[in-house]
Short mmCIF file of C-alpha atoms in Angstrom, two decimals:
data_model
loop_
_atom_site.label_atom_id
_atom_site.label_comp_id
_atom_site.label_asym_id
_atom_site.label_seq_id
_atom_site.Cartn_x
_atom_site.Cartn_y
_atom_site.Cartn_z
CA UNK X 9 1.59 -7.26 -34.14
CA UNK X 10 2.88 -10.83 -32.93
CA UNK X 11 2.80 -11.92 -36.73
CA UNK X 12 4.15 -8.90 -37.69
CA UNK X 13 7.34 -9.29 -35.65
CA UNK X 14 7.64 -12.97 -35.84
CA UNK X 15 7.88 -12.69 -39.65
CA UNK X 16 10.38 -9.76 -39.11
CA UNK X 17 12.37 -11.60 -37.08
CA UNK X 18 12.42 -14.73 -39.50
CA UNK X 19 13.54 -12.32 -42.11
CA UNK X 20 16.60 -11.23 -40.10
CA UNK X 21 17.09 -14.64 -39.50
CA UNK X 22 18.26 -15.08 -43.14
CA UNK X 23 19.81 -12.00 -43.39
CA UNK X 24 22.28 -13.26 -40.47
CA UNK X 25 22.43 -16.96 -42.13
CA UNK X 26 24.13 -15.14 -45.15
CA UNK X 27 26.23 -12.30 -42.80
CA UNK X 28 26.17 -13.20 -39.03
CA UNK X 29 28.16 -10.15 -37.66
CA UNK X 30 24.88 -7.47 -39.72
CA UNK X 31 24.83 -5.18 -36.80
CA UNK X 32 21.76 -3.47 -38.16
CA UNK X 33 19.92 -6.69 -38.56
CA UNK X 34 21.21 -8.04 -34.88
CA UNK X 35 19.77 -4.89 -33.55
CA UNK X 36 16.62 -4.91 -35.72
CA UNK X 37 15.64 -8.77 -34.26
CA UNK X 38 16.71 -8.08 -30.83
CA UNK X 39 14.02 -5.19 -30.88
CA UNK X 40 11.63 -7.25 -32.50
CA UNK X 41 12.48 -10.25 -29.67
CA UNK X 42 11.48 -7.21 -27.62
CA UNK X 43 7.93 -6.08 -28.92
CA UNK X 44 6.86 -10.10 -28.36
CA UNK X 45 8.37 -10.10 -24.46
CA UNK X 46 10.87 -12.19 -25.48
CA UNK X 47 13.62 -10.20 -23.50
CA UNK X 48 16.25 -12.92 -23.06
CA UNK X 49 16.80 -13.33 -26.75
CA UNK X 50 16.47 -9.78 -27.26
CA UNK X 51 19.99 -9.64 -24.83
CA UNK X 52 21.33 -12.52 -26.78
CA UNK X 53 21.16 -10.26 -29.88
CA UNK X 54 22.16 -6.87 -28.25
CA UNK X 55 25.16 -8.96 -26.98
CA UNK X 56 26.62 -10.37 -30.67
CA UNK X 57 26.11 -6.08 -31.55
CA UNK X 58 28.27 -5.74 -28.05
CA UNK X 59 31.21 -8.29 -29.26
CA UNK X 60 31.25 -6.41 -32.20
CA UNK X 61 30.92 -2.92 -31.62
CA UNK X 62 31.18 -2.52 -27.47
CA UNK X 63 30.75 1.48 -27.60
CA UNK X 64 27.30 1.08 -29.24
CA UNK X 65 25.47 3.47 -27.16
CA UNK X 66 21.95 2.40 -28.84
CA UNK X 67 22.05 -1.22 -28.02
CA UNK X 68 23.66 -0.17 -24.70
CA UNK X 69 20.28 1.56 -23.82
CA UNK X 70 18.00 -1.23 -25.33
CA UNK X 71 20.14 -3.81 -23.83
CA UNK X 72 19.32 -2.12 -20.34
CA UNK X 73 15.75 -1.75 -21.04
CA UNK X 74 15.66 -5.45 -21.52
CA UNK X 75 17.41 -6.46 -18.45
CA UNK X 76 14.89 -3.78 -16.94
CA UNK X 77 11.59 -5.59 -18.51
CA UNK X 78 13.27 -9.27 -17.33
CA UNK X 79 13.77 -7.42 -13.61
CA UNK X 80 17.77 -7.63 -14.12
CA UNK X 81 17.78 -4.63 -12.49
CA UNK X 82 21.21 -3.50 -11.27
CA UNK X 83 22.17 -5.36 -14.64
CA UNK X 84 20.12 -2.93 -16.27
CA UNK X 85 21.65 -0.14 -15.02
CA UNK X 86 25.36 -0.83 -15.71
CA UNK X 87 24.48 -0.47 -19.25
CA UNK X 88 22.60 2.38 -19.12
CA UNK X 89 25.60 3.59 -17.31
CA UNK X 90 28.17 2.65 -19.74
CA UNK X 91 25.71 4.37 -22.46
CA UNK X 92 25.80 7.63 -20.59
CA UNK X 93 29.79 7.40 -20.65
CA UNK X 94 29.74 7.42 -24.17
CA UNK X 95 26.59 10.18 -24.52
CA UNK X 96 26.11 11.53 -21.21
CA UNK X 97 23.18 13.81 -22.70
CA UNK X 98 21.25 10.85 -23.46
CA UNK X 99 17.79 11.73 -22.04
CA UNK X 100 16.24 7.94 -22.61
CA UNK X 101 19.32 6.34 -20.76
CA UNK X 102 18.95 9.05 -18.09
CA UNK X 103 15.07 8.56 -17.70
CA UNK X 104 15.34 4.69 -17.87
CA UNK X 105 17.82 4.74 -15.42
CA UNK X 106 15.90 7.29 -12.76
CA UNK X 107 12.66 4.44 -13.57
CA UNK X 108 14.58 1.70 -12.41
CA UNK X 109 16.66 3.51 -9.30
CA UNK X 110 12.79 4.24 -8.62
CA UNK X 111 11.79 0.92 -8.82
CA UNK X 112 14.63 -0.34 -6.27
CA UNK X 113 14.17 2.51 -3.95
CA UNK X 114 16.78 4.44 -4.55
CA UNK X 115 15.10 7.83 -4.62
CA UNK X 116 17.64 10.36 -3.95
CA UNK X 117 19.83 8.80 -7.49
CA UNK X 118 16.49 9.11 -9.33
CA UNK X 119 16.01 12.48 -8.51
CA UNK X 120 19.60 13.54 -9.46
CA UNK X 121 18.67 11.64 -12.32
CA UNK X 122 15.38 13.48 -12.95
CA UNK X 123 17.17 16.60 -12.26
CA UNK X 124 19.94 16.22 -15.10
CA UNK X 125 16.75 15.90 -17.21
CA UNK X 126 14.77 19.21 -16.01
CA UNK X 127 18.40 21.04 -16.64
CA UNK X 128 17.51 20.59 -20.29
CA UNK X 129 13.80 20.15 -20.29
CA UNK X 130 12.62 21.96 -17.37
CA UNK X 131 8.86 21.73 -18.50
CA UNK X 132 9.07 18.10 -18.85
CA UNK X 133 5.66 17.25 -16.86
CA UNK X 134 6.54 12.94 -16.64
CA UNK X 135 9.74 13.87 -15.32
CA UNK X 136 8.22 16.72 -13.24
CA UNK X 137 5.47 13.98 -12.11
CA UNK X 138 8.41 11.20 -11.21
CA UNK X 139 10.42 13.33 -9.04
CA UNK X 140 7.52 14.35 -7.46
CA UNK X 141 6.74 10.56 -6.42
CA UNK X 142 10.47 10.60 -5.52
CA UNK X 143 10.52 13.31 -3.35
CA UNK X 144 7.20 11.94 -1.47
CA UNK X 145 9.03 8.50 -0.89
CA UNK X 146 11.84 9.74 1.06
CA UNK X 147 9.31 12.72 2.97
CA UNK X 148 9.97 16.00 1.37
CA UNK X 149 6.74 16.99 0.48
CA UNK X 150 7.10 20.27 0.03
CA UNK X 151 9.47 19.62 -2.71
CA UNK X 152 7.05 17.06 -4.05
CA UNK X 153 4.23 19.97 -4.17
CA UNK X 154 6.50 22.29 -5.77
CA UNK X 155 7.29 19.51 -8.51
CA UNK X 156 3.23 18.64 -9.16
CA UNK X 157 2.10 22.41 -9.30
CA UNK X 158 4.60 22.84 -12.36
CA UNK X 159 2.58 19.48 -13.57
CA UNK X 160 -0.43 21.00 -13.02
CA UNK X 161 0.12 24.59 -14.45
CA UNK X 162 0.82 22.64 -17.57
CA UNK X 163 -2.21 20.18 -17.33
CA UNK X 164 -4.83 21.13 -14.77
CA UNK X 165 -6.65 17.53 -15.19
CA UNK X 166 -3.65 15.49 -14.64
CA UNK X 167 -5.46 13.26 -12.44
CA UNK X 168 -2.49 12.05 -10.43
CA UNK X 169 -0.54 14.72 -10.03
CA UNK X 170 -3.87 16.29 -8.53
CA UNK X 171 -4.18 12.85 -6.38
CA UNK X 172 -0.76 12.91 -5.40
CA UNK X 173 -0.53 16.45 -4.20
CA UNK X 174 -3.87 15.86 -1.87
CA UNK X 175 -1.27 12.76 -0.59
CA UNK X 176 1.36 15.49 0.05
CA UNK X 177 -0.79 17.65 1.32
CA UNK X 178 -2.11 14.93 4.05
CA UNK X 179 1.41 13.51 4.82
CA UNK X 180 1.80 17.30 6.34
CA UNK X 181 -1.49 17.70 7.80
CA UNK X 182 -2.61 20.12 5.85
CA UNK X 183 -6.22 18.02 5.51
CA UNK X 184 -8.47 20.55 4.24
CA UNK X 185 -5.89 21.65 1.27
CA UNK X 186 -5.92 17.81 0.56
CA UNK X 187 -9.47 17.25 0.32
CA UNK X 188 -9.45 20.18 -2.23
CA UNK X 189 -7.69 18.29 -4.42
CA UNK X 190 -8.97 15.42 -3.94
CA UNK X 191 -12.46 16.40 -5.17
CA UNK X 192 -10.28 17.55 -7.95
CA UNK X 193 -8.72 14.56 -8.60
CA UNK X 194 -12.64 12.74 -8.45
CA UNK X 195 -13.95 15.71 -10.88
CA UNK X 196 -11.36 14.88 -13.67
CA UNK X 197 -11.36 10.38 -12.65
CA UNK X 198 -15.06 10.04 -10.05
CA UNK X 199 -14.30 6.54 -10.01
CA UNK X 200 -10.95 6.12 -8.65
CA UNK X 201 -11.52 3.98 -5.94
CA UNK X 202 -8.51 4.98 -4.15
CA UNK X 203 -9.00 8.50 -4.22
CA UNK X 204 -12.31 7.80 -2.32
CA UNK X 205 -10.71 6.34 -0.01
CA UNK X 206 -7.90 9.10 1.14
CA UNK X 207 -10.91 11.89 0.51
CA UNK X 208 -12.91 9.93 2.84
CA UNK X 209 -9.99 9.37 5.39
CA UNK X 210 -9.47 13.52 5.21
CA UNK X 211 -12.98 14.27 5.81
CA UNK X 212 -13.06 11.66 9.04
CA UNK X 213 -9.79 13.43 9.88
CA UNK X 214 -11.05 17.03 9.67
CA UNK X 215 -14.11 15.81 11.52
CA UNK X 216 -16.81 15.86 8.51
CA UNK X 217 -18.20 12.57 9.29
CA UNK X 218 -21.58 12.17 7.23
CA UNK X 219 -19.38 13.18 4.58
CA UNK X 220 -16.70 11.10 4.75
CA UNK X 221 -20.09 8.58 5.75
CA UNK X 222 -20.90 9.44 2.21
CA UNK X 223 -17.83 8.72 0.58
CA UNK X 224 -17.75 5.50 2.26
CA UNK X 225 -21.17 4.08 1.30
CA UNK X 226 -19.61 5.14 -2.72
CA UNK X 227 -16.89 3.06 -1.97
CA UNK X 228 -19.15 -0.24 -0.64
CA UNK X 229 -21.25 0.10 -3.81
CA UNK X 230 -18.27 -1.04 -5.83
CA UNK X 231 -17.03 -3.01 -2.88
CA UNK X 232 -19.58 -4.15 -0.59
CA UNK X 233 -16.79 -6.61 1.17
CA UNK X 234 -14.26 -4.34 2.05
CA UNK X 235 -13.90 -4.30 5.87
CA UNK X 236 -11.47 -1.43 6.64
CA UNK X 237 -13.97 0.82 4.95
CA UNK X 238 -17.33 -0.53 6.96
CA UNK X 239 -15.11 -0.35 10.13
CA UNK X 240 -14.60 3.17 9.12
CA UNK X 241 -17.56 3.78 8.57
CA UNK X 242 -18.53 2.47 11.72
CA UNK X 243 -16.66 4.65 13.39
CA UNK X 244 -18.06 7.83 11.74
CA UNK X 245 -21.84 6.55 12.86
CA UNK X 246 -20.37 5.68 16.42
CA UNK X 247 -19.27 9.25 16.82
CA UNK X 248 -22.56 10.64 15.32
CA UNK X 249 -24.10 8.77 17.85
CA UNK X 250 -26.00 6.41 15.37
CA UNK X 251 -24.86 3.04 17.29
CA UNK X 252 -27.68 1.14 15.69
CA UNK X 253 -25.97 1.65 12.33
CA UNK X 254 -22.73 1.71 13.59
CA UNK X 255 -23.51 -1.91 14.86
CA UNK X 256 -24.88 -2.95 11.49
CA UNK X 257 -21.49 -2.06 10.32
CA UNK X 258 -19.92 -4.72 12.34
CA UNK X 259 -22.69 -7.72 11.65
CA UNK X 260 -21.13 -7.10 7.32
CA UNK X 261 -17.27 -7.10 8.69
CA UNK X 262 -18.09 -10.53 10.64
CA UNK X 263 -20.04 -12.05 7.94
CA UNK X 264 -17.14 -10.71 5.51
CA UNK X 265 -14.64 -12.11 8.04
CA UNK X 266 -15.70 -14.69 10.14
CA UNK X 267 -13.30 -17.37 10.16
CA UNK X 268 -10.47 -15.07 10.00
CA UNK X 269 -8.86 -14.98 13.13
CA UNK X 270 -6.13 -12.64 13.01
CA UNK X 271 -9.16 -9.69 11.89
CA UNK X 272 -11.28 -11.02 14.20
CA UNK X 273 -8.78 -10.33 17.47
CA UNK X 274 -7.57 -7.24 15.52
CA UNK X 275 -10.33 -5.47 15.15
CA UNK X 276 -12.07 -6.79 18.58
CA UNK X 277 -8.63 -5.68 20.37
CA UNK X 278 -8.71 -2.29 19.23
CA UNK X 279 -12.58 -1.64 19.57
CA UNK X 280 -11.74 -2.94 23.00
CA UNK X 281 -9.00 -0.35 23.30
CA UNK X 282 -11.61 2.56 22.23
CA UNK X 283 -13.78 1.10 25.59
CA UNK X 284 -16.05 0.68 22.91
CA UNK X 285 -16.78 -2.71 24.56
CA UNK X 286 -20.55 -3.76 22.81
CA UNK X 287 -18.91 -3.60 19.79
CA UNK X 288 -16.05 -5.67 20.76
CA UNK X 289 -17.87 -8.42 22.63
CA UNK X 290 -19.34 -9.43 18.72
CA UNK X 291 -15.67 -10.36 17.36
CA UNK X 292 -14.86 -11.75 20.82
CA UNK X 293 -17.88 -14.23 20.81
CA UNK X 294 -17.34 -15.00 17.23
CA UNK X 295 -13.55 -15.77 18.10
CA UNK X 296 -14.35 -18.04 20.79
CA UNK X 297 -16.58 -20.26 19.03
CA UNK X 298 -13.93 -20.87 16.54
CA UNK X 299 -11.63 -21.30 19.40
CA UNK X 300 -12.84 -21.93 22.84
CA UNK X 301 -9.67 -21.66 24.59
CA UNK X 302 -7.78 -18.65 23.63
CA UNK X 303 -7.11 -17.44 27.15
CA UNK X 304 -6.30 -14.11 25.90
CA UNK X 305 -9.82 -13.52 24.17
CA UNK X 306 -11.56 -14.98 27.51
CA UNK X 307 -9.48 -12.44 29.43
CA UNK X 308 -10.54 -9.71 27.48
CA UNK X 309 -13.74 -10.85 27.73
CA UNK X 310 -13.92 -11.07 30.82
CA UNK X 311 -13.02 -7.58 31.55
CA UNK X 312 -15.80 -5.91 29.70
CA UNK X 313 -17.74 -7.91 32.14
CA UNK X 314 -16.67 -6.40 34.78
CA UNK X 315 -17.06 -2.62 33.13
CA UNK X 316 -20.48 -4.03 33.26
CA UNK X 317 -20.28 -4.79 36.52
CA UNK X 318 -21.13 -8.55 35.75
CA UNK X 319 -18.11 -9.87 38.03
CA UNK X 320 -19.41 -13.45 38.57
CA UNK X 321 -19.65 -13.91 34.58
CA UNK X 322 -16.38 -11.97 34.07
CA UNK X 323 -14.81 -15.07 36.91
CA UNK X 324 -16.31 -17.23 34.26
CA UNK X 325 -14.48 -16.12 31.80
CA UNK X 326 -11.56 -15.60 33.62
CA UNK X 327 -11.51 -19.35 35.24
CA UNK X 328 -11.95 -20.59 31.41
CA UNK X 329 -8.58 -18.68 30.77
CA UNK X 330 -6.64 -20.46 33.57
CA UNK X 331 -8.73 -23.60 32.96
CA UNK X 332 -5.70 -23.30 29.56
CA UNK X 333 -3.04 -21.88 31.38
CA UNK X 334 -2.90 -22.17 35.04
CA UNK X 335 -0.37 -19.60 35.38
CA UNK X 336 -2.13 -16.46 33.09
CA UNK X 337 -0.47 -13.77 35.74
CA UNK X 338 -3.35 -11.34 33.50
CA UNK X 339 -6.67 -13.40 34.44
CA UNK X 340 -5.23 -14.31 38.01
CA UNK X 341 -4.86 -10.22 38.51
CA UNK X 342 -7.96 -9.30 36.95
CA UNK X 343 -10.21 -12.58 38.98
CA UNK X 344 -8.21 -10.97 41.93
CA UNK X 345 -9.66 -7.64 41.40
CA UNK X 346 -13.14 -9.32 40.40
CA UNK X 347 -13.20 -10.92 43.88
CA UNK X 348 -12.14 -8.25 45.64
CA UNK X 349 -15.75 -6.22 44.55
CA UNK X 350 -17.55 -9.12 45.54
CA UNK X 351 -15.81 -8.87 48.83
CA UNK X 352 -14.65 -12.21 48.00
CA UNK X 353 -11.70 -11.15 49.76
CA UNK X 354 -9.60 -14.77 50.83
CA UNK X 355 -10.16 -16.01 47.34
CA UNK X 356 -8.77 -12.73 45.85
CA UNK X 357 -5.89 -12.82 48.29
CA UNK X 358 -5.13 -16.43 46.46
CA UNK X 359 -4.85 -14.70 43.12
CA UNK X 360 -2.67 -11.90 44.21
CA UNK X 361 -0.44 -14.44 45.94
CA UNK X 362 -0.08 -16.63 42.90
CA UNK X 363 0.59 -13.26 40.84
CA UNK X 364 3.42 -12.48 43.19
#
């Protein structure tokens, strides 16, 4: 194909030696230029047509998809503007321009654009599809529905429109609808990763967790590494009271993960949250012997102590906190209230004063 065009374009090339201003010829290369992704001299040519003939509506619209391929966006649409004031039925220009609106977020003009199209194609299942996407973006789902069961009266298999729908269907809660087509979506595509992973999210949601357990282990045979689903799955086993597993879970994420911080104190911070504190106390170890002296870590730390009723470990931990910052008002509360159960009670007086 690249010979093919290159020797096209060479021939043009002569043609335009002999007659520079051969509008057919100009418009010929620049499309050729086009088919190789070379989008800047496909411009250069649609520009000599422009200088020449600045009504042409067809190089207005190819000149526009150019600008479009070389992310010239707003460029891009000012021609296929000034195309559609010379043909404002011109479907391409209209659907170029809706793809590109799309593209720079500006959903509600793609949808009036998408609609102009429906008014003379109203079975038009891409278009149908788009402004269904649209619609999603900016929240109407309903509308979005609407647009993806015309889509899918015309083509029951259409695998995203059945995807996108279950997404619709979730954005509004309507969970067990969405997992309905979901499984739909898997019958027609059963190894779109990314369908797993909103099926499994539905069934954890709806409260099906072996399940969505299920769907997660399918998922972790293609990708073994990926943490948010083992943490997932982790919680699914924590609820079905399989902590064992559930624990196993967590040993992959930190081996997946363990120099990593920011996941580390994420995911240890929120398991912490959940007073699922066993669980936490792995990423909070693993933190702190990449970084010994993150008071906020030794804090936490030092809390699930105490919910253990450890209180002279968890005035460990909190003394390593101030031992970084003697003024932590957090660990100075919480060794306060640590004292206090130990009927330490002068030393927790100190703390509260140094709070206050």
């Amino acid at each position: 194909m690249l010979d093919k065009n290159r020797d096209a374009i060479a021939c043009y090339d002569k043609i335009l030696a002999v007659e520079p201003d051969d509008t057919i010829a100009l418009f010929q290369k620049g499309l050729a230029f086009y088919d190789e992704g070379q989008h800047q001299e496909a411009i250069a040519c649609y520009d000599s047509i422009l200088k020449i003939e600045p009504n042409d509506k067809d190089t207005l619209f190819q000149k526009g998809r150019a600008l479009d391929e070389d992310g010239e966006y707003k460029e891009a649409i000012t021609c296929f503007n000034q195309a559609l004031e010379i043909d404002p039925y011109n479907m391409d220009a209209i659907f170029h321009k809706a793809e590109v609106l799309f593209g720079l977020n500006r959903y509600q003009e793609a949808i009036t654009c998408y609609d102009k199209i429906l008014e003379t194609n109203s079975d038009d299942i891409v278009v149908l599809y788009n402004k269904g996407n649209a619609l999603c973006n900016i929240d109407r789902y309903k509308e979005a529905i609407t647009c993806y069961d015309k889509v899918l009266t015309a083509d029951p298999d259409y695998t995203d429109a059945l995807y996108n729908k279950g997404d619709a269907l979730y954005n509004l809660e309507r969970f067990r609808e969405a997992i309905m087509y979901y499984d739909e979506a898997l019958r027609v595509n059963p190894d779109n990763i990314n369908i797993l992973y909103d099926l499994s999210d539905a069934l954890f949601r709806t409260n099906r967790y072996k399940e969505a357990i299920m769907r997660y282990d399918q998922i972790l045979a293609v990708e073994p590494d990926d943490t948010d689903t083992l943490y997932q799955k982790s919680h699914a086993l924590y609820i079905l009271g399989k902590h064992k597993k559930a624990m196993a879970c967590h040993d992959e994420i930190l081996a997946a993960i363990s120099n990593d911080t920011v996941q580390l104190e994420n995911i240890g911070n929120s398991l912490h949250t959940m007073e699922r504190y066993e669980e936490a106390i792995k990423y909070y170890d693993r933190l702190l012997e990449i970084d010994p002296n993150n008071k906020a870590v030794l804090c936490n730390k030092g809390f699930i102590m105490c919910h253990y009723e450890k209180y002279k470990e968890a005035i460990m931990y909190y003394d390593k906190a101030l031992v970084v910052d003697t003024n932590y008002m957090h660990a100075l509360s919480e060794k306060g209230t640590a004292l206090l159960v130990l009927n330490e009670y002068e030393e927790a007086i100190e703390c509260y004063d140094k709070v206050l």
